[in-house]
Amino acid sequence: MKRIFFVSFISLWTNCLICQVQNVDSLINILNTQETGPREQLSLYHQICDEIAFYDPERMMQYAKKGLILAQKEKDLLMLSLFNEYLGFYYSFTHKEDSAIVSFERALDLALKAKDITQETKLYVNLGAMNQSNNNLIKALDYYMKALD
């Protein structure tokens, strides 16, 4: 019984991963082959980063940087915030906590300027988690409390 469960679980997980990779490949194909405007390109960069964040952080970083450049050209504060958040995730995954905090703080400033409460809340939580992992518990608690406001 345990073997059946284990094999089923591994099979399901592998299928999900394959579907994710195919979805990302489709998004990249659209980005590279179709005429899309800047807004659509930003959306595609965001979707790609979102899909590959946890299983391919190096590739996510490449697309986050491309999205960041385009968002700067378009002066899109929310997208700038989102791509800075992805940079923070990358630095977090690669154990560069100080760089992650800087990226999350930059993203928070942009989210505040964009007046996007959902993004602000996510970033307060991310900053709380980063400070907690650095044993900066007072600052972590402060960020968590801001996320609840």
Short mmCIF file of N, CA and C in Angstrom, two decimals, residues 2 14 19 46 70 77 108:
data_model
loop_
_atom_site.label_atom_id
_atom_site.label_comp_id
_atom_site.label_asym_id
_atom_site.label_seq_id
_atom_site.Cartn_x
_atom_site.Cartn_y
_atom_site.Cartn_z
N LYS A 2 1.93 1.25 0.80
CA LYS A 2 2.82 2.41 0.85
C LYS A 2 3.49 2.63 -0.49
N THR A 14 5.49 14.54 -10.86
CA THR A 14 6.22 14.63 -12.13
C THR A 14 5.32 15.20 -13.22
N CYS A 19 3.80 19.69 -16.79
CA CYS A 19 2.79 20.65 -17.24
C CYS A 19 3.28 22.08 -17.01
N HIS A 46 5.85 38.46 -16.14
CA HIS A 46 5.33 38.20 -14.78
C HIS A 46 4.86 36.75 -14.65
N LEU A 70 11.81 46.56 -18.93
CA LEU A 70 10.62 47.00 -19.66
C LEU A 70 9.69 47.82 -18.76
N LEU A 77 4.70 51.29 -12.06
CA LEU A 77 5.14 51.13 -10.68
C LEU A 77 4.82 49.75 -10.11
N LEU A 108 8.62 47.33 -1.94
CA LEU A 108 7.61 47.90 -1.06
C LEU A 108 7.42 49.39 -1.35
#
